[in-house]
PDB file of C-alpha atoms in Angstrom:
ATOM      1  CA  UNK O  28       7.256   1.930  13.889  1.00 56.00           C
ATOM      2  CA  UNK O  29       9.197  -1.054  11.573  1.00 64.00           C
ATOM      3  CA  UNK O  30      12.735   0.905  10.390  1.00 93.00           C
ATOM      4  CA  UNK O  31      12.045   2.254   6.732  1.00 97.00           C
ATOM      5  CA  UNK O  32      13.662   5.098   5.629  1.00 97.00           C
ATOM      6  CA  UNK O  33      13.979   7.219   2.326  1.00 98.00           C
ATOM      7  CA  UNK O  34      15.933   9.258   0.474  1.00 97.00           C
ATOM      8  CA  UNK O  35      15.550  11.671  -0.624  1.00 98.00           C
ATOM      9  CA  UNK O  36      12.120  13.083   0.798  1.00 97.00           C
ATOM     10  CA  UNK O  37      11.654  15.310  -1.676  1.00 97.00           C
ATOM     11  CA  UNK O  38      12.639  16.611  -5.058  1.00 97.00           C
ATOM     12  CA  UNK O  39      12.499  18.255  -8.178  1.00 98.00           C
ATOM     13  CA  UNK O  40      13.892  17.802 -11.385  1.00 97.00           C
ATOM     14  CA  UNK O  41      13.625  18.392 -14.787  1.00 97.00           C
ATOM     15  CA  UNK O  42      12.570  16.244 -17.785  1.00 97.00           C
ATOM     16  CA  UNK O  43      15.112  13.700 -19.081  1.00 97.00           C
ATOM     17  CA  UNK O  44      17.411  13.737 -15.878  1.00 96.00           C
ATOM     18  CA  UNK O  45      18.317  10.237 -13.766  1.00 96.00           C
ATOM     19  CA  UNK O  46      16.944  10.324 -11.101  1.00 97.00           C
ATOM     20  CA  UNK O  47      17.639   7.429  -7.864  1.00 98.00           C
ATOM     21  CA  UNK O  48      15.460   7.323  -4.639  1.00 98.00           C
ATOM     22  CA  UNK O  49      16.611   5.117  -2.154  1.00 98.00           C
ATOM     23  CA  UNK O  50      15.052   3.008   0.420  1.00 98.00           C
ATOM     24  CA  UNK O  51      16.648   1.604   3.204  1.00 98.00           C
ATOM     25  CA  UNK O  52      15.637  -0.810   6.249  1.00 97.00           C
ATOM     26  CA  UNK O  53      16.914  -1.933   9.456  1.00 96.00           C
ATOM     27  CA  UNK O  54      13.836  -4.959  10.004  1.00 94.00           C
ATOM     28  CA  UNK O  55      15.891  -7.679   7.953  1.00 93.00           C
ATOM     29  CA  UNK O  56      12.495  -8.736   5.766  1.00 93.00           C
ATOM     30  CA  UNK O  57      13.281 -10.405   2.726  1.00 92.00           C
ATOM     31  CA  UNK O  58      10.246  -8.624   0.760  1.00 92.00           C
ATOM     32  CA  UNK O  59      10.680  -5.113  -0.371  1.00 94.00           C
ATOM     33  CA  UNK O  60       8.396  -3.117  -2.800  1.00 95.00           C
ATOM     34  CA  UNK O  61       8.240   0.091  -4.219  1.00 97.00           C
ATOM     35  CA  UNK O  62       4.838   1.913  -5.286  1.00 97.00           C
ATOM     36  CA  UNK O  63       3.708   4.973  -6.598  1.00 97.00           C
ATOM     37  CA  UNK O  64       0.502   6.748  -5.541  1.00 97.00           C
ATOM     38  CA  UNK O  65      -1.555   9.137  -7.448  1.00 94.00           C
ATOM     39  CA  UNK O  66      -4.765  10.317  -6.875  1.00 87.00           C
ATOM     40  CA  UNK O  67      -7.366   8.099  -8.194  1.00 82.00           C
ATOM     41  CA  UNK O  68      -4.882   5.535  -8.359  1.00 85.00           C
ATOM     42  CA  UNK O  69      -4.402   4.329  -5.038  1.00 88.00           C
ATOM     43  CA  UNK O  70      -0.906   2.491  -4.610  1.00 93.00           C
ATOM     44  CA  UNK O  71       0.420   0.494  -7.946  1.00 94.00           C
ATOM     45  CA  UNK O  72       3.378  -1.559  -7.573  1.00 93.00           C
ATOM     46  CA  UNK O  73       6.404  -0.535  -9.911  1.00 96.00           C
ATOM     47  CA  UNK O  74       8.482  -3.481  -8.821  1.00 96.00           C
ATOM     48  CA  UNK O  75       9.549  -5.510  -5.906  1.00 94.00           C
ATOM     49  CA  UNK O  76      12.143  -7.810  -4.606  1.00 94.00           C
ATOM     50  CA  UNK O  77      12.304 -11.444  -3.278  1.00 91.00           C
ATOM     51  CA  UNK O  78      16.007 -11.422  -2.081  1.00 92.00           C
ATOM     52  CA  UNK O  79      19.548  -9.643  -2.982  1.00 94.00           C
ATOM     53  CA  UNK O  80      19.470  -9.442  -6.457  1.00 93.00           C
ATOM     54  CA  UNK O  81      16.060 -11.113  -7.261  1.00 94.00           C
ATOM     55  CA  UNK O  82      13.386  -8.740  -8.468  1.00 95.00           C
ATOM     56  CA  UNK O  83      10.151  -8.673 -10.712  1.00 94.00           C
ATOM     57  CA  UNK O  84       7.722  -6.149 -12.232  1.00 93.00           C
ATOM     58  CA  UNK O  85       5.151  -4.950 -10.709  1.00 92.00           C
ATOM     59  CA  UNK O  86       1.782  -3.137 -12.492  1.00 89.00           C
ATOM     60  CA  UNK O  87       3.315   0.082 -13.804  1.00 94.00           C
ATOM     61  CA  UNK O  88       7.039  -1.167 -14.018  1.00 95.00           C
ATOM     62  CA  UNK O  89       7.772   1.018 -17.694  1.00 96.00           C
ATOM     63  CA  UNK O  90       9.930   3.357 -17.332  1.00 96.00           C
ATOM     64  CA  UNK O  91      11.733   2.150 -13.929  1.00 98.00           C
ATOM     65  CA  UNK O  92      14.495  -0.024 -12.970  1.00 97.00           C
ATOM     66  CA  UNK O  93      15.321  -1.108  -9.681  1.00 98.00           C
ATOM     67  CA  UNK O  94      18.435  -2.817  -8.106  1.00 97.00           C
ATOM     68  CA  UNK O  95      18.923  -4.539  -4.575  1.00 97.00           C
ATOM     69  CA  UNK O  96      22.501  -5.531  -3.878  1.00 96.00           C
ATOM     70  CA  UNK O  97      22.136  -6.095   0.128  1.00 96.00           C
ATOM     71  CA  UNK O  98      19.365  -6.878   2.037  1.00 96.00           C
ATOM     72  CA  UNK O  99      18.571  -3.844   3.310  1.00 97.00           C
ATOM     73  CA  UNK O 100      18.961  -1.642   0.520  1.00 98.00           C
ATOM     74  CA  UNK O 101      16.563  -1.397  -2.636  1.00 98.00           C
ATOM     75  CA  UNK O 102      17.255   1.565  -4.902  1.00 98.00           C
ATOM     76  CA  UNK O 103      14.829   2.813  -7.864  1.00 98.00           C
ATOM     77  CA  UNK O 104      15.864   4.310 -10.858  1.00 98.00           C
ATOM     78  CA  UNK O 105      14.355   6.651 -13.604  1.00 97.00           C
ATOM     79  CA  UNK O 106      16.470   6.203 -16.162  1.00 93.00           C
ATOM     80  CA  UNK O 107      15.146   9.576 -18.122  1.00 96.00           C
ATOM     81  CA  UNK O 108      12.435  11.000 -16.019  1.00 97.00           C
ATOM     82  CA  UNK O 109       9.454  12.218 -17.433  1.00 97.00           C
ATOM     83  CA  UNK O 110       6.142  14.546 -15.890  1.00 97.00           C
ATOM     84  CA  UNK O 111       4.134  11.516 -15.559  1.00 96.00           C
ATOM     85  CA  UNK O 112       6.587   9.934 -13.135  1.00 98.00           C
ATOM     86  CA  UNK O 113       5.764  13.127 -10.751  1.00 98.00           C
ATOM     87  CA  UNK O 114       4.337  11.145  -8.041  1.00 98.00           C
ATOM     88  CA  UNK O 115       4.588  10.162  -4.231  1.00 98.00           C
ATOM     89  CA  UNK O 116       6.610   7.393  -4.385  1.00 98.00           C
ATOM     90  CA  UNK O 117       6.568   4.588  -0.922  1.00 98.00           C
ATOM     91  CA  UNK O 118       8.731   1.629  -0.419  1.00 97.00           C
ATOM     92  CA  UNK O 119       7.719  -1.110   1.683  1.00 95.00           C
ATOM     93  CA  UNK O 120       9.029  -4.175   3.538  1.00 94.00           C
ATOM     94  CA  UNK O 121       7.312  -7.457   4.578  1.00 91.00           C
ATOM     95  CA  UNK O 122       8.856 -10.787   5.620  1.00 86.00           C
ATOM     96  CA  UNK O 123       7.824 -14.330   4.843  1.00 71.00           C
ATOM     97  CA  UNK O 124       5.923 -13.967   1.918  1.00 71.00           C
ATOM     98  CA  UNK O 125       5.093 -11.431  -0.497  1.00 59.00           C
ATOM     99  CA  UNK O 126       1.474 -11.181   0.529  1.00 65.00           C
ATOM    100  CA  UNK O 127       2.335 -10.627   4.473  1.00 79.00           C
ATOM    101  CA  UNK O 128       1.671  -7.204   6.046  1.00 87.00           C
ATOM    102  CA  UNK O 129       3.031  -4.671   4.357  1.00 91.00           C
ATOM    103  CA  UNK O 130       5.124  -1.755   6.181  1.00 94.00           C
ATOM    104  CA  UNK O 131       5.635   1.529   4.267  1.00 96.00           C
ATOM    105  CA  UNK O 132       8.277   4.180   4.356  1.00 97.00           C
ATOM    106  CA  UNK O 133       7.499   7.678   5.001  1.00 97.00           C
ATOM    107  CA  UNK O 134       6.916   8.437   1.140  1.00 97.00           C
ATOM    108  CA  UNK O 135       9.453  10.502  -1.645  1.00 98.00           C
ATOM    109  CA  UNK O 136       7.873  13.580  -3.707  1.00 97.00           C
ATOM    110  CA  UNK O 137       9.188  13.605  -6.853  1.00 98.00           C
ATOM    111  CA  UNK O 138       7.541  16.038  -9.326  1.00 98.00           C
ATOM    112  CA  UNK O 139       9.350  16.376 -12.715  1.00 97.00           C
ATOM    113  CA  UNK O 140       9.226  19.983 -14.459  1.00 96.00           C
TER     114      UNK O 140
ATOM    115  CA  UNK Q  29      -5.973 -10.585 -13.309  1.00 71.00           C
ATOM    116  CA  UNK Q  30      -7.234  -8.966 -10.324  1.00 79.00           C
ATOM    117  CA  UNK Q  31      -9.336  -6.037  -9.422  1.00 89.00           C
ATOM    118  CA  UNK Q  32     -10.901  -4.499  -6.098  1.00 93.00           C
ATOM    119  CA  UNK Q  33     -13.966  -1.751  -5.970  1.00 96.00           C
ATOM    120  CA  UNK Q  34     -14.310   0.243  -3.037  1.00 97.00           C
ATOM    121  CA  UNK Q  35     -16.720   3.201  -2.930  1.00 97.00           C
ATOM    122  CA  UNK Q  36     -14.522   6.507  -3.373  1.00 96.00           C
ATOM    123  CA  UNK Q  37     -15.858   8.531  -0.962  1.00 97.00           C
ATOM    124  CA  UNK Q  38     -17.572   8.383   2.227  1.00 97.00           C
ATOM    125  CA  UNK Q  39     -19.039  10.834   5.163  1.00 97.00           C
ATOM    126  CA  UNK Q  40     -20.240   9.590   8.584  1.00 97.00           C
ATOM    127  CA  UNK Q  41     -20.515  11.876  11.959  1.00 97.00           C
ATOM    128  CA  UNK Q  42     -18.472  11.800  14.938  1.00 97.00           C
ATOM    129  CA  UNK Q  43     -19.768   8.835  17.242  1.00 97.00           C
ATOM    130  CA  UNK Q  44     -21.643   7.315  14.594  1.00 97.00           C
ATOM    131  CA  UNK Q  45     -20.627   3.900  13.025  1.00 97.00           C
ATOM    132  CA  UNK Q  46     -19.368   3.356   9.191  1.00 98.00           C
ATOM    133  CA  UNK Q  47     -19.224   0.513   7.012  1.00 98.00           C
ATOM    134  CA  UNK Q  48     -16.415   0.433   4.242  1.00 98.00           C
ATOM    135  CA  UNK Q  49     -17.161  -2.169   1.272  1.00 98.00           C
ATOM    136  CA  UNK Q  50     -14.193  -3.979  -0.704  1.00 98.00           C
ATOM    137  CA  UNK Q  51     -15.550  -6.571  -3.577  1.00 97.00           C
ATOM    138  CA  UNK Q  52     -12.919  -8.272  -5.416  1.00 96.00           C
ATOM    139  CA  UNK Q  53     -12.247 -10.544  -8.238  1.00 93.00           C
ATOM    140  CA  UNK Q  54      -9.133 -12.876  -8.204  1.00 88.00           C
ATOM    141  CA  UNK Q  55      -7.690 -16.508  -8.652  1.00 85.00           C
ATOM    142  CA  UNK Q  56      -5.843 -18.181  -5.750  1.00 86.00           C
ATOM    143  CA  UNK Q  57      -7.358 -16.142  -3.156  1.00 89.00           C
ATOM    144  CA  UNK Q  58      -5.534 -16.293   0.184  1.00 89.00           C
ATOM    145  CA  UNK Q  59      -7.057 -12.565   2.376  1.00 91.00           C
ATOM    146  CA  UNK Q  60      -8.283  -9.329   2.281  1.00 94.00           C
ATOM    147  CA  UNK Q  61      -5.960  -6.801   4.200  1.00 94.00           C
ATOM    148  CA  UNK Q  62      -7.362  -3.086   5.370  1.00 96.00           C
ATOM    149  CA  UNK Q  63      -4.122  -0.287   5.405  1.00 96.00           C
ATOM    150  CA  UNK Q  64      -5.297   3.578   6.847  1.00 97.00           C
ATOM    151  CA  UNK Q  65      -3.541   6.224   5.428  1.00 97.00           C
ATOM    152  CA  UNK Q  66      -3.762   9.815   6.599  1.00 97.00           C
ATOM    153  CA  UNK Q  67      -2.760  12.893   4.399  1.00 94.00           C
ATOM    154  CA  UNK Q  68       0.809  13.407   3.996  1.00 93.00           C
ATOM    155  CA  UNK Q  69       1.404   9.690   5.444  1.00 95.00           C
ATOM    156  CA  UNK Q  70       2.054   6.425   4.717  1.00 96.00           C
ATOM    157  CA  UNK Q  71      -0.513   3.287   4.972  1.00 96.00           C
ATOM    158  CA  UNK Q  72      -0.531   1.492   7.936  1.00 96.00           C
ATOM    159  CA  UNK Q  73      -1.984  -2.012   8.600  1.00 93.00           C
ATOM    160  CA  UNK Q  74      -5.100  -2.087   9.989  1.00 94.00           C
ATOM    161  CA  UNK Q  75      -5.856  -5.553   9.201  1.00 92.00           C
ATOM    162  CA  UNK Q  76      -6.213  -8.864   8.072  1.00 91.00           C
ATOM    163  CA  UNK Q  77      -8.952 -11.780   7.226  1.00 92.00           C
ATOM    164  CA  UNK Q  78      -8.234 -15.283   5.806  1.00 90.00           C
ATOM    165  CA  UNK Q  79     -11.258 -17.044   6.973  1.00 92.00           C
ATOM    166  CA  UNK Q  80     -14.727 -15.777   6.875  1.00 96.00           C
ATOM    167  CA  UNK Q  81     -16.676 -14.159   9.976  1.00 96.00           C
ATOM    168  CA  UNK Q  82     -15.528 -10.682  11.779  1.00 96.00           C
ATOM    169  CA  UNK Q  83     -12.408  -9.796  13.304  1.00 93.00           C
ATOM    170  CA  UNK Q  84     -12.265  -6.618  15.902  1.00 93.00           C
ATOM    171  CA  UNK Q  85      -9.586  -4.688  16.842  1.00 88.00           C
ATOM    172  CA  UNK Q  86     -10.527  -2.274  18.945  1.00 92.00           C
ATOM    173  CA  UNK Q  87     -13.358   0.540  17.595  1.00 96.00           C
ATOM    174  CA  UNK Q  88     -12.306  -1.351  13.701  1.00 96.00           C
ATOM    175  CA  UNK Q  89     -13.918  -4.482  12.564  1.00 97.00           C
ATOM    176  CA  UNK Q  90     -13.111  -6.268   9.485  1.00 97.00           C
ATOM    177  CA  UNK Q  91     -15.357  -8.662   7.909  1.00 97.00           C
ATOM    178  CA  UNK Q  92     -15.149 -11.392   5.479  1.00 97.00           C
ATOM    179  CA  UNK Q  93     -17.480 -13.629   2.560  1.00 97.00           C
ATOM    180  CA  UNK Q  94     -15.370 -15.584   0.870  1.00 96.00           C
ATOM    181  CA  UNK Q  95     -18.102 -17.321  -0.845  1.00 95.00           C
ATOM    182  CA  UNK Q  96     -19.475 -13.681  -1.996  1.00 96.00           C
ATOM    183  CA  UNK Q  97     -15.598 -11.844  -2.719  1.00 96.00           C
ATOM    184  CA  UNK Q  98     -16.644  -9.707  -0.005  1.00 96.00           C
ATOM    185  CA  UNK Q  99     -15.252  -7.783   2.599  1.00 98.00           C
ATOM    186  CA  UNK Q 100     -15.730  -4.497   4.294  1.00 98.00           C
ATOM    187  CA  UNK Q 101     -14.286  -2.408   7.096  1.00 98.00           C
ATOM    188  CA  UNK Q 102     -17.049  -1.491  10.194  1.00 98.00           C
ATOM    189  CA  UNK Q 103     -15.532   1.312  12.318  1.00 97.00           C
ATOM    190  CA  UNK Q 104     -17.283   2.025  15.361  1.00 97.00           C
ATOM    191  CA  UNK Q 105     -17.518   5.459  17.715  1.00 97.00           C
ATOM    192  CA  UNK Q 106     -16.110   7.344  15.086  1.00 98.00           C
ATOM    193  CA  UNK Q 107     -13.670  10.072  15.856  1.00 97.00           C
ATOM    194  CA  UNK Q 108     -12.088  13.132  13.903  1.00 97.00           C
ATOM    195  CA  UNK Q 109      -8.909  11.493  14.213  1.00 97.00           C
ATOM    196  CA  UNK Q 110     -10.347   8.496  11.725  1.00 98.00           C
ATOM    197  CA  UNK Q 111     -10.474  11.038   8.518  1.00 98.00           C
ATOM    198  CA  UNK Q 112      -8.072   8.997   6.264  1.00 97.00           C
ATOM    199  CA  UNK Q 113      -8.323   6.848   3.243  1.00 97.00           C
ATOM    200  CA  UNK Q 114      -8.560   3.165   3.778  1.00 98.00           C
ATOM    201  CA  UNK Q 115      -7.739   0.808   1.313  1.00 97.00           C
ATOM    202  CA  UNK Q 116      -8.658  -2.757   0.788  1.00 96.00           C
ATOM    203  CA  UNK Q 117      -5.700  -5.195  -0.641  1.00 94.00           C
ATOM    204  CA  UNK Q 118      -5.966  -8.521  -1.785  1.00 93.00           C
ATOM    205  CA  UNK Q 119      -3.021 -11.502  -0.521  1.00 87.00           C
ATOM    206  CA  UNK Q 120      -3.434 -14.115  -3.567  1.00 85.00           C
ATOM    207  CA  UNK Q 121      -0.907 -17.033  -3.769  1.00 73.00           C
ATOM    208  CA  UNK Q 122       2.693 -15.414  -3.250  1.00 69.00           C
ATOM    209  CA  UNK Q 123       2.353 -12.478  -5.036  1.00 76.00           C
ATOM    210  CA  UNK Q 124       2.593  -8.838  -3.804  1.00 83.00           C
ATOM    211  CA  UNK Q 125      -0.601  -7.168  -2.127  1.00 86.00           C
ATOM    212  CA  UNK Q 126      -2.913  -5.676  -5.082  1.00 90.00           C
ATOM    213  CA  UNK Q 127      -4.766  -2.679  -3.487  1.00 93.00           C
ATOM    214  CA  UNK Q 128      -7.773  -0.697  -4.198  1.00 94.00           C
ATOM    215  CA  UNK Q 129      -8.082   2.582  -5.075  1.00 95.00           C
ATOM    216  CA  UNK Q 130      -9.418   3.576  -1.579  1.00 96.00           C
ATOM    217  CA  UNK Q 131     -11.886   5.021   0.475  1.00 97.00           C
ATOM    218  CA  UNK Q 132     -12.163   8.360   1.706  1.00 97.00           C
ATOM    219  CA  UNK Q 133     -14.003   9.063   4.902  1.00 98.00           C
ATOM    220  CA  UNK Q 134     -14.241  12.132   5.936  1.00 97.00           C
ATOM    221  CA  UNK Q 135     -15.566  12.216   9.673  1.00 98.00           C
ATOM    222  CA  UNK Q 136     -17.801  15.555  10.701  1.00 96.00           C
ATOM    223  CA  UNK Q 137     -18.954  17.142  13.854  1.00 94.00           C
TER     224      UNK Q 137
END
C-alpha cells in the first residue's frame, strides 16, 4: 500500500470553528488531492497540489483552503465549518501527471454540529 | 465540462458475470480508469484503458470504445467480497481525474 496517512481519522466539531485536516505521504509523489465524498455525489475534488506551494481549485472549493509547504504534507482547512461540510474527506496522491493513478488515504470522517 | 454516467446500483448472483457501464463526455480525453471502494474503506485502483479494446486482470476486465465515449468494467466469477462501489474516472489532458458517482454492486447468494 502507498504510504498515505490522514489525521485525524474522526472529528466532531461545532459550526463556526476552524478545522484543519492533514495528509502525509512517504512516497515523494508530486501530486496531492483532497476530495469529499457524500452519498449520491461520488468523489468530488476540493483542491489539489502539483508541487510545494503550487495548488489549484477543484469542483467544490468554496469554504476550503489548502497549503503545501513540504512535499509530504498537504493540509486542508475549513476556516469556519458549516453543517454542509459534514462529510468523509479523502486525500490522494499521484506521480507524474495529474491524471495518473491515484492512491487514497484511509479518509477522515468529519461531523459539524 | 466533463460528465460521466454510470448506473447507481447493480445486483448480481454469486458466480455470475456482471458488467458495469460508463459513458462520458469530455474534451481532450486521454483515458478511463476504474476504482473499487468497499463500505468504510478508501477507493483503490482497478484498471486503466487508454486505447480501444479489452484489458484483462484476473477476474476483472475493462473495455473502452473511444469513438462511442463508452467503457465498462466486467467482473467474472463473482464473489461475495466483490460487493462494493465501483467508480469510473476520466483522464483529460493534465487535469485531475473526474469521477462518476459510482455504482453500488451487491452480490447475492
